[in-house]
PDB file of C-alpha atoms in Angstrom:
ATOM      1  CA  MET A   3     172.692 101.553 183.952  1.00 40.00           C
ATOM      2  CA  THR A   4     174.875 104.690 185.111  1.00 48.00           C
ATOM      3  CA  GLU A   5     173.252 107.116 187.604  1.00 45.00           C
ATOM      4  CA  GLU A   6     172.905 109.858 184.581  1.00 51.00           C
ATOM      5  CA  LEU A   7     170.993 107.219 182.627  1.00 53.00           C
ATOM      6  CA  ALA A   8     168.950 106.195 185.490  1.00 49.00           C
ATOM      7  CA  THR A   9     167.793 109.867 186.115  1.00 64.00           C
ATOM      8  CA  ARG A  10     167.320 111.021 182.516  1.00 81.00           C
ATOM      9  CA  ALA A  11     163.517 112.305 181.959  1.00 88.00           C
ATOM     10  CA  PRO A  12     161.526 110.249 179.517  1.00 93.00           C
ATOM     11  CA  ARG A  13     161.982 111.395 175.961  1.00 98.00           C
ATOM     12  CA  THR A  14     158.280 111.605 175.009  1.00 98.00           C
ATOM     13  CA  ALA A  15     155.742 113.885 173.611  1.00 98.00           C
ATOM     14  CA  SER A  16     152.127 114.195 172.852  1.00 98.00           C
ATOM     15  CA  ILE A  17     150.688 116.566 170.050  1.00 98.00           C
ATOM     16  CA  HIS A  18     147.283 117.515 168.768  1.00 97.00           C
ATOM     17  CA  ARG A  19     147.030 119.648 165.641  1.00 95.00           C
ATOM     18  CA  SER A  20     143.465 120.211 164.257  1.00 94.00           C
ATOM     19  CA  THR A  21     142.539 122.479 161.233  1.00 94.00           C
ATOM     20  CA  SER A  22     140.150 122.929 159.178  1.00 94.00           C
ATOM     21  CA  GLU A  23     141.717 120.448 156.939  1.00 92.00           C
ATOM     22  CA  SER A  24     143.038 117.821 159.373  1.00 95.00           C
ATOM     23  CA  SER A  25     143.103 116.544 162.771  1.00 97.00           C
ATOM     24  CA  ILE A  26     146.211 114.774 163.850  1.00 97.00           C
ATOM     25  CA  GLU A  27     146.924 113.022 167.318  1.00 98.00           C
ATOM     26  CA  LEU A  28     150.144 112.087 167.832  1.00 98.00           C
ATOM     27  CA  GLU A  29     152.114 110.412 170.646  1.00 98.00           C
ATOM     28  CA  LEU A  30     156.077 109.231 170.434  1.00 98.00           C
ATOM     29  CA  ASN A  31     158.656 107.984 172.816  1.00 98.00           C
ATOM     30  CA  LEU A  32     162.123 108.465 171.173  1.00 98.00           C
ATOM     31  CA  ASP A  33     163.760 105.718 173.946  1.00 98.00           C
ATOM     32  CA  GLY A  34     161.065 103.145 172.653  1.00 98.00           C
ATOM     33  CA  THR A  35     161.438  99.722 170.564  1.00 98.00           C
ATOM     34  CA  GLY A  36     159.567 100.661 167.508  1.00 98.00           C
ATOM     35  CA  GLU A  37     155.962  99.858 168.718  1.00 98.00           C
ATOM     36  CA  SER A  38     153.593 101.500 165.988  1.00 98.00           C
ATOM     37  CA  HIS A  39     149.859 102.051 166.235  1.00 98.00           C
ATOM     38  CA  ILE A  40     149.199 104.183 162.967  1.00 98.00           C
ATOM     39  CA  SER A  41     145.805 105.115 161.298  1.00 98.00           C
ATOM     40  CA  THR A  42     146.026 108.218 158.975  1.00 97.00           C
ATOM     41  CA  THR A  43     143.124 106.982 156.195  1.00 95.00           C
ATOM     42  CA  VAL A  44     146.213 106.664 153.647  1.00 96.00           C
ATOM     43  CA  PRO A  45     147.511 103.017 153.569  1.00 96.00           C
ATOM     44  CA  PHE A  46     150.878 103.511 151.978  1.00 97.00           C
ATOM     45  CA  PHE A  47     151.437 106.452 154.211  1.00 98.00           C
ATOM     46  CA  ASP A  48     150.663 104.272 157.179  1.00 98.00           C
ATOM     47  CA  HIS A  49     153.093 101.718 155.818  1.00 98.00           C
ATOM     48  CA  MET A  50     155.806 104.291 155.390  1.00 98.00           C
ATOM     49  CA  LEU A  51     155.151 105.510 159.033  1.00 98.00           C
ATOM     50  CA  ASN A  52     155.256 101.922 160.816  1.00 98.00           C
ATOM     51  CA  ALA A  53     158.621 101.341 158.722  1.00 98.00           C
ATOM     52  CA  PHE A  54     159.838 105.083 160.260  1.00 98.00           C
ATOM     53  CA  ALA A  55     158.730 103.876 163.793  1.00 98.00           C
ATOM     54  CA  LYS A  56     160.389 100.052 163.433  1.00 98.00           C
ATOM     55  CA  HIS A  57     163.884 101.440 162.156  1.00 98.00           C
ATOM     56  CA  SER A  58     164.162 104.483 164.319  1.00 98.00           C
ATOM     57  CA  LEU A  59     163.428 102.433 167.515  1.00 98.00           C
ATOM     58  CA  THR A  60     160.687 105.089 168.156  1.00 98.00           C
ATOM     59  CA  ASP A  61     157.349 104.162 169.696  1.00 98.00           C
ATOM     60  CA  LEU A  62     154.398 106.018 167.738  1.00 98.00           C
ATOM     61  CA  THR A  63     150.990 106.412 167.671  1.00 98.00           C
ATOM     62  CA  VAL A  64     149.422 108.395 165.044  1.00 98.00           C
ATOM     63  CA  ARG A  65     145.298 109.050 164.605  1.00 98.00           C
ATOM     64  CA  ALA A  66     144.828 111.388 161.564  1.00 97.00           C
ATOM     65  CA  THR A  67     141.749 112.125 159.721  1.00 96.00           C
ATOM     66  CA  GLY A  68     141.625 114.710 156.869  1.00 93.00           C
ATOM     67  CA  ASP A  69     140.017 115.861 153.635  1.00 93.00           C
ATOM     68  CA  THR A  70     141.393 113.097 151.519  1.00 90.00           C
ATOM     69  CA  HIS A  71     138.581 113.357 149.296  1.00 87.00           C
ATOM     70  CA  ILE A  72     140.009 116.398 147.906  1.00 88.00           C
ATOM     71  CA  ASP A  73     143.718 115.365 148.389  1.00 89.00           C
ATOM     72  CA  ILE A  74     145.992 113.495 150.682  1.00 94.00           C
ATOM     73  CA  HIS A  75     148.457 116.117 150.878  1.00 93.00           C
ATOM     74  CA  HIS A  76     147.126 118.212 153.687  1.00 94.00           C
ATOM     75  CA  THR A  77     146.936 114.873 156.028  1.00 96.00           C
ATOM     76  CA  VAL A  78     150.351 113.671 155.049  1.00 97.00           C
ATOM     77  CA  GLU A  79     151.798 117.420 155.503  1.00 96.00           C
ATOM     78  CA  ASP A  80     150.260 118.027 158.746  1.00 97.00           C
ATOM     79  CA  THR A  81     151.214 114.544 160.227  1.00 98.00           C
ATOM     80  CA  GLY A  82     154.945 115.520 159.237  1.00 98.00           C
ATOM     81  CA  ILE A  83     154.365 118.738 161.090  1.00 98.00           C
ATOM     82  CA  ALA A  84     153.039 117.284 164.235  1.00 98.00           C
ATOM     83  CA  LEU A  85     156.067 114.511 163.953  1.00 98.00           C
ATOM     84  CA  GLY A  86     158.478 117.129 163.714  1.00 98.00           C
ATOM     85  CA  GLN A  87     157.050 119.280 166.681  1.00 98.00           C
ATOM     86  CA  ALA A  88     157.075 116.121 168.732  1.00 98.00           C
ATOM     87  CA  ILE A  89     160.568 115.076 168.205  1.00 98.00           C
ATOM     88  CA  LEU A  90     161.620 118.500 168.958  1.00 98.00           C
ATOM     89  CA  GLU A  91     159.707 118.393 172.341  1.00 98.00           C
ATOM     90  CA  ALA A  92     160.897 114.750 173.137  1.00 98.00           C
ATOM     91  CA  LEU A  93     164.619 115.511 172.339  1.00 98.00           C
ATOM     92  CA  GLY A  94     164.632 118.215 175.069  1.00 96.00           C
ATOM     93  CA  ARG A  95     167.896 119.943 175.710  1.00 95.00           C
ATOM     94  CA  LYS A  96     169.840 117.230 173.586  1.00 96.00           C
ATOM     95  CA  SER A  97     172.175 116.779 176.424  1.00 96.00           C
ATOM     96  CA  GLY A  98     174.398 113.375 175.881  1.00 97.00           C
ATOM     97  CA  ILE A  99     173.071 112.456 172.170  1.00 98.00           C
ATOM     98  CA  ALA A 100     175.381 111.673 169.339  1.00 98.00           C
ATOM     99  CA  ARG A 101     173.759 114.274 167.328  1.00 98.00           C
ATOM    100  CA  TYR A 102     174.863 112.750 163.788  1.00 98.00           C
ATOM    101  CA  GLY A 103     173.604 109.882 161.832  1.00 98.00           C
ATOM    102  CA  ASP A 104     174.334 108.395 158.377  1.00 98.00           C
ATOM    103  CA  ALA A 105     172.555 105.307 157.076  1.00 98.00           C
ATOM    104  CA  LEU A 106     172.676 103.859 153.313  1.00 98.00           C
ATOM    105  CA  VAL A 107     169.673 101.501 152.917  1.00 98.00           C
ATOM    106  CA  PRO A 108     168.893  99.257 149.901  1.00 98.00           C
ATOM    107  CA  LEU A 109     165.454  98.008 148.888  1.00 98.00           C
ATOM    108  CA  ASP A 110     165.994  95.510 146.229  1.00 98.00           C
ATOM    109  CA  GLU A 111     167.068  97.564 143.245  1.00 98.00           C
ATOM    110  CA  ALA A 112     166.404 100.943 145.187  1.00 98.00           C
ATOM    111  CA  LEU A 113     169.579 102.548 147.469  1.00 98.00           C
ATOM    112  CA  ALA A 114     168.981 105.520 149.384  1.00 98.00           C
ATOM    113  CA  GLN A 115     171.189 107.481 151.771  1.00 98.00           C
ATOM    114  CA  ALA A 116     170.474 109.830 154.553  1.00 98.00           C
ATOM    115  CA  VAL A 117     172.579 112.319 156.669  1.00 98.00           C
ATOM    116  CA  ILE A 118     170.955 113.623 159.740  1.00 98.00           C
ATOM    117  CA  ASP A 119     172.460 116.200 162.090  1.00 98.00           C
ATOM    118  CA  ILE A 120     170.220 117.328 165.066  1.00 98.00           C
ATOM    119  CA  SER A 121     171.510 120.610 164.693  1.00 97.00           C
ATOM    120  CA  GLY A 122     168.534 123.154 165.723  1.00 96.00           C
ATOM    121  CA  ARG A 123     169.002 124.374 161.911  1.00 97.00           C
ATOM    122  CA  PRO A 124     166.259 123.426 159.584  1.00 98.00           C
ATOM    123  CA  TYR A 125     167.750 122.221 156.370  1.00 98.00           C
ATOM    124  CA  LEU A 126     166.565 119.621 153.889  1.00 98.00           C
ATOM    125  CA  VAL A 127     168.740 118.482 150.638  1.00 98.00           C
ATOM    126  CA  HIS A 128     166.626 116.050 148.615  1.00 98.00           C
ATOM    127  CA  SER A 129     167.929 114.412 145.785  1.00 98.00           C
ATOM    128  CA  GLY A 130     168.297 111.681 143.218  1.00 98.00           C
ATOM    129  CA  GLU A 131     164.715 110.540 142.450  1.00 97.00           C
ATOM    130  CA  PRO A 132     164.164 109.946 138.867  1.00 97.00           C
ATOM    131  CA  GLN A 133     162.303 112.175 136.346  1.00 96.00           C
ATOM    132  CA  GLY A 134     158.316 111.714 136.929  1.00 96.00           C
ATOM    133  CA  PHE A 135     158.644 110.048 140.376  1.00 97.00           C
ATOM    134  CA  GLU A 136     156.627 113.217 141.866  1.00 96.00           C
ATOM    135  CA  PHE A 137     153.754 112.467 139.613  1.00 95.00           C
ATOM    136  CA  HIS A 138     153.580 108.569 140.050  1.00 95.00           C
ATOM    137  CA  LEU A 139     150.532 107.105 142.571  1.00 95.00           C
ATOM    138  CA  ILE A 140     151.843 104.715 144.849  1.00 95.00           C
ATOM    139  CA  GLY A 141     149.357 101.972 146.263  1.00 90.00           C
ATOM    140  CA  GLY A 142     146.533 104.292 144.441  1.00 87.00           C
ATOM    141  CA  HIS A 143     146.649 107.321 146.802  1.00 87.00           C
ATOM    142  CA  PHE A 144     150.091 108.530 147.362  1.00 96.00           C
ATOM    143  CA  THR A 145     151.792 110.348 145.093  1.00 96.00           C
ATOM    144  CA  GLY A 146     155.616 110.377 144.960  1.00 97.00           C
ATOM    145  CA  SER A 147     156.027 114.046 145.710  1.00 97.00           C
ATOM    146  CA  MET A 148     154.396 113.676 149.169  1.00 97.00           C
ATOM    147  CA  VAL A 149     157.802 111.870 149.943  1.00 98.00           C
ATOM    148  CA  ARG A 150     159.665 115.375 150.059  1.00 97.00           C
ATOM    149  CA  HIS A 151     156.851 117.312 151.487  1.00 97.00           C
ATOM    150  CA  PHE A 152     156.817 114.868 154.400  1.00 98.00           C
ATOM    151  CA  PHE A 153     160.721 115.190 155.221  1.00 98.00           C
ATOM    152  CA  GLU A 154     160.305 118.601 154.632  1.00 98.00           C
ATOM    153  CA  ALA A 155     157.563 118.902 157.480  1.00 98.00           C
ATOM    154  CA  ILE A 156     159.816 117.132 159.637  1.00 98.00           C
ATOM    155  CA  THR A 157     163.000 118.564 159.364  1.00 98.00           C
ATOM    156  CA  LEU A 158     161.440 122.062 159.643  1.00 98.00           C
ATOM    157  CA  ASN A 159     159.562 121.335 162.436  1.00 98.00           C
ATOM    158  CA  ALA A 160     162.163 119.260 164.377  1.00 98.00           C
ATOM    159  CA  ARG A 161     164.932 121.662 163.626  1.00 98.00           C
ATOM    160  CA  LEU A 162     167.051 119.081 161.878  1.00 98.00           C
ATOM    161  CA  THR A 163     169.660 119.193 158.840  1.00 98.00           C
ATOM    162  CA  ALA A 164     169.141 116.595 156.853  1.00 98.00           C
ATOM    163  CA  HIS A 165     170.790 115.070 153.330  1.00 98.00           C
ATOM    164  CA  ILE A 166     168.456 112.524 151.717  1.00 98.00           C
ATOM    165  CA  ARG A 167     169.552 111.503 148.466  1.00 98.00           C
ATOM    166  CA  LEU A 168     168.458 108.510 146.070  1.00 98.00           C
ATOM    167  CA  LEU A 169     171.596 106.583 144.834  1.00 98.00           C
ATOM    168  CA  GLU A 170     169.630 104.195 142.545  1.00 98.00           C
ATOM    169  CA  GLY A 171     166.045 103.097 142.190  1.00 98.00           C
ATOM    170  CA  ARG A 172     163.499 102.323 139.467  1.00 97.00           C
ATOM    171  CA  ASP A 173     160.127 101.045 141.466  1.00 97.00           C
ATOM    172  CA  PRO A 174     158.242 103.914 143.134  1.00 97.00           C
ATOM    173  CA  HIS A 175     157.402 101.918 146.176  1.00 98.00           C
ATOM    174  CA  HIS A 176     161.114 100.798 146.741  1.00 98.00           C
ATOM    175  CA  ILE A 177     162.383 104.402 146.279  1.00 98.00           C
ATOM    176  CA  ALA A 178     160.046 105.781 148.596  1.00 98.00           C
ATOM    177  CA  GLU A 179     160.530 102.957 151.210  1.00 98.00           C
ATOM    178  CA  ALA A 180     164.188 103.435 150.957  1.00 98.00           C
ATOM    179  CA  GLU A 181     164.213 107.050 151.566  1.00 98.00           C
ATOM    180  CA  PHE A 182     161.916 106.382 154.634  1.00 98.00           C
ATOM    181  CA  LYS A 183     164.094 103.755 156.125  1.00 98.00           C
ATOM    182  CA  ALA A 184     167.280 105.369 155.534  1.00 98.00           C
ATOM    183  CA  PHE A 185     166.140 108.614 157.207  1.00 98.00           C
ATOM    184  CA  ALA A 186     164.822 106.469 160.115  1.00 98.00           C
ATOM    185  CA  ARG A 187     167.964 104.542 160.232  1.00 98.00           C
ATOM    186  CA  ALA A 188     170.152 107.880 160.369  1.00 98.00           C
ATOM    187  CA  PHE A 189     167.349 109.298 163.092  1.00 98.00           C
ATOM    188  CA  ARG A 190     168.124 106.394 165.118  1.00 98.00           C
ATOM    189  CA  GLN A 191     171.765 107.015 165.361  1.00 98.00           C
ATOM    190  CA  ALA A 192     171.648 110.848 165.853  1.00 98.00           C
ATOM    191  CA  LYS A 193     168.834 110.838 168.553  1.00 98.00           C
ATOM    192  CA  ALA A 194     170.673 108.145 170.642  1.00 98.00           C
ATOM    193  CA  PHE A 195     172.686 108.638 173.766  1.00 97.00           C
ATOM    194  CA  ASP A 196     176.398 108.589 173.429  1.00 96.00           C
ATOM    195  CA  ALA A 197     178.484 107.366 176.617  1.00 94.00           C
ATOM    196  CA  ALA A 198     181.288 109.601 175.488  1.00 93.00           C
ATOM    197  CA  VAL A 199     179.589 112.823 175.111  1.00 94.00           C
ATOM    198  CA  SER A 200     179.553 115.000 177.923  1.00 91.00           C
ATOM    199  CA  GLY A 201     176.751 117.675 177.831  1.00 94.00           C
ATOM    200  CA  ILE A 202     175.419 119.293 174.601  1.00 91.00           C
ATOM    201  CA  PRO A 203     177.447 118.203 171.844  1.00 93.00           C
ATOM    202  CA  SER A 204     178.146 121.762 170.414  1.00 90.00           C
ATOM    203  CA  THR A 205     181.009 124.341 170.967  1.00 88.00           C
ATOM    204  CA  LYS A 206     178.162 127.022 171.314  1.00 88.00           C
ATOM    205  CA  GLY A 207     176.724 124.771 174.348  1.00 86.00           C
ATOM    206  CA  ALA A 208     173.214 124.815 172.564  1.00 87.00           C
ATOM    207  CA  LEU A 209     171.465 123.185 169.691  1.00 89.00           C
TER     208      LEU A 209
END
């Protein structure tokens, strides 16, 4: 281990977000092994967050409750907001990171691609989902439209540029999971330290 790596501060964050609609407690470690402890009261969403942690090698703890008797929208979106805020805090100055990540992930008939730039400029391009996907109930609770809402919440609050597109897919579960895993794998590359990078990887000197 180089002296620079040994002296780097831990890339961790803890966020508490409480509104009249939800309560989120979230902790993460960007330099973890993918360990996760997730409880949002939305089972399919728990499954997706576990997949994000595992495939991005981010240790993640989420304890969330909300007005899911009305709709899961608030709990899912507010968790995305908290996760984005935690990512932004944990990244710090972003010195020495690769900055860019690109992943292509299959899940049976589904194929999703995600490209991420830890740019400091929030922007999401999300395309390719089949017509009607946004209305489909996955696992009886999670509507397909929540996939985009979640990615919007992360990218805006973590200040990422993300392009996510579905290239193939029929089964709604497979579509959502392929997109989450592609996003996770691309983020894993982007947040990783690159030994060839000196300082902040931008000609502006800031991200």
